[in-house]
Coordinates of N, CA and C in Angstrom, one line a residue:
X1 N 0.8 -1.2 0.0 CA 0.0 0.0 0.0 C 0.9 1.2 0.0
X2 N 0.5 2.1 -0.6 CA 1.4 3.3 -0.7 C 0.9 4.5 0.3
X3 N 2.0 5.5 0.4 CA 1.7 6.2 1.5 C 1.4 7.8 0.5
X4 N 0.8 8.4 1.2 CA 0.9 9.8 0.9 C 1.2 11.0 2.1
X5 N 1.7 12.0 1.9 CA 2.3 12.9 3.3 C 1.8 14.3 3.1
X6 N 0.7 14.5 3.8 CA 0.2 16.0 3.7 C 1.0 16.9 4.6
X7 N 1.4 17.8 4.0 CA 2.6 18.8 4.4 C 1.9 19.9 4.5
X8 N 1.7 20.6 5.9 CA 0.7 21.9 6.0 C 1.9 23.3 7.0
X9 N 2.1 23.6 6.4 CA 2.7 25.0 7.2 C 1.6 25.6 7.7
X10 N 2.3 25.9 9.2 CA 0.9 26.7 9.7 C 1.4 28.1 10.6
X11 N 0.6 29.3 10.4 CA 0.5 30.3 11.6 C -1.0 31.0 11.4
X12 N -0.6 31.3 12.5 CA -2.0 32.2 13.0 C -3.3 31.2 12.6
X13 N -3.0 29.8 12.7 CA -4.3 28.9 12.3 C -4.8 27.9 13.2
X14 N -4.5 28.5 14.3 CA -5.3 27.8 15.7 C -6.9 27.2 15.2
X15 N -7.7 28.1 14.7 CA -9.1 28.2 14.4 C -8.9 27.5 13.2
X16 N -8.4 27.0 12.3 CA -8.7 26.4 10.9 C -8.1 25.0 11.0
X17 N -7.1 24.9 11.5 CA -6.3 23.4 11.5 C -7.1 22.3 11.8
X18 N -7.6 22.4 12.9 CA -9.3 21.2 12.8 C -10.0 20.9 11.9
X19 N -10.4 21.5 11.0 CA -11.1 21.8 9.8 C -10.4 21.3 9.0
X20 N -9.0 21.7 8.5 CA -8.3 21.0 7.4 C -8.0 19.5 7.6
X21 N -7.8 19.3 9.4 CA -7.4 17.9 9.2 C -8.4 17.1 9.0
X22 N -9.7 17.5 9.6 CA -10.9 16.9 9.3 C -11.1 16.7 7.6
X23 N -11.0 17.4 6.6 CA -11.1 17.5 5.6 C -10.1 16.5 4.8
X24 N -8.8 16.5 5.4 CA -8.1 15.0 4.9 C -8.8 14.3 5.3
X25 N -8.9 13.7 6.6 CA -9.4 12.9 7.0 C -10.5 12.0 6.3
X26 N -11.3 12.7 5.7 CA -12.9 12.9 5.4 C -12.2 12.4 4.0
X27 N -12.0 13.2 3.4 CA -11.4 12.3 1.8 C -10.5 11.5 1.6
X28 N -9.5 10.9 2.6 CA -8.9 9.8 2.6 C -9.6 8.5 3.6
X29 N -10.8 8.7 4.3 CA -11.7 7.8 3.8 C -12.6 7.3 2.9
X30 N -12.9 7.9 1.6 CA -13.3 7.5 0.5 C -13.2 5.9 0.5
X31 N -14.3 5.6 -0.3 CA -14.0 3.8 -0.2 C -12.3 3.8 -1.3
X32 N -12.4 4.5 -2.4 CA -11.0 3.8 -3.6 C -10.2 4.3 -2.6
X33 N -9.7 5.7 -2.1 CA -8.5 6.1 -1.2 C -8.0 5.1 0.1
X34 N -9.5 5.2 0.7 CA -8.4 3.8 1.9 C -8.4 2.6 1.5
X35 N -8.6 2.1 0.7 CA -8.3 0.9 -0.1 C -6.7 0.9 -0.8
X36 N -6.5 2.0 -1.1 CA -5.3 2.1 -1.9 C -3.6 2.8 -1.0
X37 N -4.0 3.7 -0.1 CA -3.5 4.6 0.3 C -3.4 4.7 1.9
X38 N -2.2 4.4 2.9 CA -2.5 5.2 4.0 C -2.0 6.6 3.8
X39 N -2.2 7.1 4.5 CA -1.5 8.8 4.9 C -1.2 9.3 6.5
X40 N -0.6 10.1 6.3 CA 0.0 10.7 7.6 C -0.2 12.7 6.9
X41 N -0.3 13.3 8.3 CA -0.3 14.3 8.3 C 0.4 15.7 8.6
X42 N 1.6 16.3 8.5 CA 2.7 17.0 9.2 C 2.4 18.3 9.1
X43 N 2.0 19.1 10.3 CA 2.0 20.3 10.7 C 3.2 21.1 11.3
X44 N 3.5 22.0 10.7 CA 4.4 22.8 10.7 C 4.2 24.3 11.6
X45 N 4.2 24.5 12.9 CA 4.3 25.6 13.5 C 5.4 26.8 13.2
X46 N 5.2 27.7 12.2 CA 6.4 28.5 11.7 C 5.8 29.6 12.8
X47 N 6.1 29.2 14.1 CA 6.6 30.4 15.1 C 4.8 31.3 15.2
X48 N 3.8 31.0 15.2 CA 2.6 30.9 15.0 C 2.6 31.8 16.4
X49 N 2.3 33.3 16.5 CA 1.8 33.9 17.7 C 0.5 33.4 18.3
X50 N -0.1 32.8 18.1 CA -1.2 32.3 18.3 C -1.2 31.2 19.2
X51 N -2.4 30.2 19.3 CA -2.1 28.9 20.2 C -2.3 28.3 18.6
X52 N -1.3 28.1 18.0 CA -1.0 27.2 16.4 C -0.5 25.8 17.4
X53 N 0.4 26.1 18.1 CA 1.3 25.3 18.2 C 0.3 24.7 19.5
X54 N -0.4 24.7 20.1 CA -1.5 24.2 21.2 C -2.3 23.1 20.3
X55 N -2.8 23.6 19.3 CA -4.0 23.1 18.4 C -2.7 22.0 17.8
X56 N -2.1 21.9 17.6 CA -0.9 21.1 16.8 C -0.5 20.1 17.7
X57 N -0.2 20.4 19.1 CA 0.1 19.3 20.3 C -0.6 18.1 20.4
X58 N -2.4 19.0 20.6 CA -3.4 18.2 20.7 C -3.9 17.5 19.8
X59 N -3.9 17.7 18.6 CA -4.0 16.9 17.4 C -3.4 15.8 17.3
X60 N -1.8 15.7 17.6 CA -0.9 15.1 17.7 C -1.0 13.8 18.9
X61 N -1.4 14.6 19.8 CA -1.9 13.3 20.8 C -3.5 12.8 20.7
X62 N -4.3 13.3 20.0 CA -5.7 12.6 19.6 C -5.4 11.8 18.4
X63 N -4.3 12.0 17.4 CA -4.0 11.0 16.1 C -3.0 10.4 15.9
X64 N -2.0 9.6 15.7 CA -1.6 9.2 15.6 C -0.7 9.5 13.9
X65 N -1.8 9.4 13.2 CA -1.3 9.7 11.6 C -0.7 11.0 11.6
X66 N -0.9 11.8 13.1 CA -0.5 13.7 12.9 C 0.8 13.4 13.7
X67 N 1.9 13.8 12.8 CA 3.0 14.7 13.0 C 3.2 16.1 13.1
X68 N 3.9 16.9 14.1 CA 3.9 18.4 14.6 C 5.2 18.6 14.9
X69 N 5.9 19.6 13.8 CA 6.9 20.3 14.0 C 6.8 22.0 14.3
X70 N 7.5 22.3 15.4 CA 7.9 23.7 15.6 C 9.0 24.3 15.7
X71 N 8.7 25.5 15.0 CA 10.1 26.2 14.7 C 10.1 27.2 16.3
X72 N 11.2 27.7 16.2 CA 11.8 28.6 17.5 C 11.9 29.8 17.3
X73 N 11.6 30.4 16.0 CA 11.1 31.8 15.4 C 10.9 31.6 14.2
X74 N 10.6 32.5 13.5 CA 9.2 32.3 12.0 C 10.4 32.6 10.9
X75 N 10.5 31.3 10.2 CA 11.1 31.4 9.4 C 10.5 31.6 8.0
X76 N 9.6 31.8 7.7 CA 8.3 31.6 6.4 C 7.5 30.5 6.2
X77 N 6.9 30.7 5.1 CA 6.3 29.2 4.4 C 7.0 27.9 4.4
X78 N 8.1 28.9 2.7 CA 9.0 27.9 2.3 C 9.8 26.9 3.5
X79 N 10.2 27.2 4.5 CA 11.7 26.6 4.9 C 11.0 26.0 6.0
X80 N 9.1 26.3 5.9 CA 8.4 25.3 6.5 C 8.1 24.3 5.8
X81 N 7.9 24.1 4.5 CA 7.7 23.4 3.9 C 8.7 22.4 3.6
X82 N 9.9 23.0 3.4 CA 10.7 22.1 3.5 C 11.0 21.0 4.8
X83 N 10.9 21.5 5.9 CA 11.0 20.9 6.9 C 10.1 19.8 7.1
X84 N 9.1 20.3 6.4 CA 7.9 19.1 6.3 C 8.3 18.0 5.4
X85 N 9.2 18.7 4.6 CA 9.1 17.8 3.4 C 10.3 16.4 3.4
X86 N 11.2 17.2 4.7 CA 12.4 16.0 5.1 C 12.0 15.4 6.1
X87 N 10.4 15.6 6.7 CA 10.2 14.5 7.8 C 9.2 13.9 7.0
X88 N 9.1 13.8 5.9 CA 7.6 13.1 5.0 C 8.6 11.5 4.7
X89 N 7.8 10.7 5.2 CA 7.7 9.2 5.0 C 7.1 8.6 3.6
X90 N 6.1 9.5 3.0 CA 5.2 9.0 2.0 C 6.0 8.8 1.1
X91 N 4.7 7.9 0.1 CA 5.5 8.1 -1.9 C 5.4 8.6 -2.4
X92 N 3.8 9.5 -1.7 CA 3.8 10.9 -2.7 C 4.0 12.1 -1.2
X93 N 4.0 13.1 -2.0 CA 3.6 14.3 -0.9 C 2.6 15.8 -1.5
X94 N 1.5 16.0 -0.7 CA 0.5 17.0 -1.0 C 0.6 18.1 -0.3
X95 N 1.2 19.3 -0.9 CA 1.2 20.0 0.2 C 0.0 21.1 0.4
X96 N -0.4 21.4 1.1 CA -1.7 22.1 1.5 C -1.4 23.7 2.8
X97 N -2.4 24.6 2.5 CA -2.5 25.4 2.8 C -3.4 25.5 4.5
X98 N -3.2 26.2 5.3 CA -3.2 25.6 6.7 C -5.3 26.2 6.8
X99 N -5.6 26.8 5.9 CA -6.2 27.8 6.0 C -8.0 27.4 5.0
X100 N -7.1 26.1 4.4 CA -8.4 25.2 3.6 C -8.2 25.6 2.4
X101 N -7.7 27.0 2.0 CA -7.5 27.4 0.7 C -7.8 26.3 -0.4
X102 N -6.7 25.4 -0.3 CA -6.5 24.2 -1.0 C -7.2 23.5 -0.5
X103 N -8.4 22.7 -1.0 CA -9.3 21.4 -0.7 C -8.5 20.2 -0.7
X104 N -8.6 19.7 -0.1 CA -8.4 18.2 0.3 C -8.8 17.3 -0.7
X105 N -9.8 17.5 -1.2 CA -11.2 16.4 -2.1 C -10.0 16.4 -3.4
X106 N -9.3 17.7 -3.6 CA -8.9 17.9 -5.2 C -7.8 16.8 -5.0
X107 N -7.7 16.0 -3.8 CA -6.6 15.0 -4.0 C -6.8 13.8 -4.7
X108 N -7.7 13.1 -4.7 CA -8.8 12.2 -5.9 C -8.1 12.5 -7.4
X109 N -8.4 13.8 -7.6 CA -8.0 14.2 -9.3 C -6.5 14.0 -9.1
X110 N -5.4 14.6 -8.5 CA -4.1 14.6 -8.3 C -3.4 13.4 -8.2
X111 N -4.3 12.2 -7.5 CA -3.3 10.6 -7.7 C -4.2 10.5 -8.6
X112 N -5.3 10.4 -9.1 CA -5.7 9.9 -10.4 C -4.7 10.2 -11.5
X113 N -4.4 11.4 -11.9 CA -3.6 11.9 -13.2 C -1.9 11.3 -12.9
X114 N -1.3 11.4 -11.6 CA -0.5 11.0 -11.3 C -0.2 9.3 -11.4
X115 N -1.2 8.6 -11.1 CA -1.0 7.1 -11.4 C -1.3 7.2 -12.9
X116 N -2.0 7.9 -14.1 CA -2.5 7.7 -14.9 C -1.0 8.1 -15.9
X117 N -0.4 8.8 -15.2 CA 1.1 9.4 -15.8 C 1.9 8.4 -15.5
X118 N 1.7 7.9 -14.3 CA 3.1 6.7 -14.1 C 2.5 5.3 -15.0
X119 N 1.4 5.1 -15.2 CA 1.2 4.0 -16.4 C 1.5 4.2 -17.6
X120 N 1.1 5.5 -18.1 CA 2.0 5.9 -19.4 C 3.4 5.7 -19.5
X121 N 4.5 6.1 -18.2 CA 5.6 5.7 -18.9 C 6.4 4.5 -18.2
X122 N 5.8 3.7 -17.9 CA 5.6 2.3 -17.5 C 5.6 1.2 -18.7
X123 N 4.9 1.6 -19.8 CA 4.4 1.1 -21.0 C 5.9 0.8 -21.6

């Protein structure tokens, strides 16, 4: 079974992060998705004045699939991203917006075209 690694930088997203992870959550139960796919989840506290990094603790100890990194002052997006991206275990990796911006659901179409591309040059 293959894995996938949702990569989420987060600040100022105390109030949204529940929501987002619910929203993986919610489409990586699909019947085709968890048939095919586990996943894990990695939250990225980039120095979040907020309670980011509270909402990120407790997540972490309600799930198991959530991973929680924090930084020690705000380094941006990017070099959250990255950090996410060298603790990602998966085959693939999605990265997502802490804020819902990016839907979750659109992940369906993204391994669809992506397995539909690795059979093409498979041939």
């Amino acid at each position: 079974m293959k894995k996938i690694s949702f990569v989420i930088p987060c600040y100022r997203s105390e109030n949204t992060l529940e929501h987002v992870v619910r929203d993986i959550e919610t489409t990586m139960q699909q019947k085709e998705l968890a048939a095919a796919y586990e996943y894990e989840i990695i939250l990225i506290n980039d120095c979040s004045p907020d309670n980011t990094l509270g909402t990120i603790r407790r997540l972490c100890e309600e799930k198991n699939h959530i991973k929680g990194i924090s930084f020690a002052r705000n380094f941006g997006q990017h070099a959250a991203l990255m950090a996410g991206l060298r603790q990602s275990v998966g085959d693939y990796v999605v990265c997502l917006d802490d804020d819902g911006q990016t839907p979750a659901q659109e992940v369906n179409k993204l391994l669809d075209k992506l397995e539909e591309f690795l059979m093409g040059i498979s041939k």
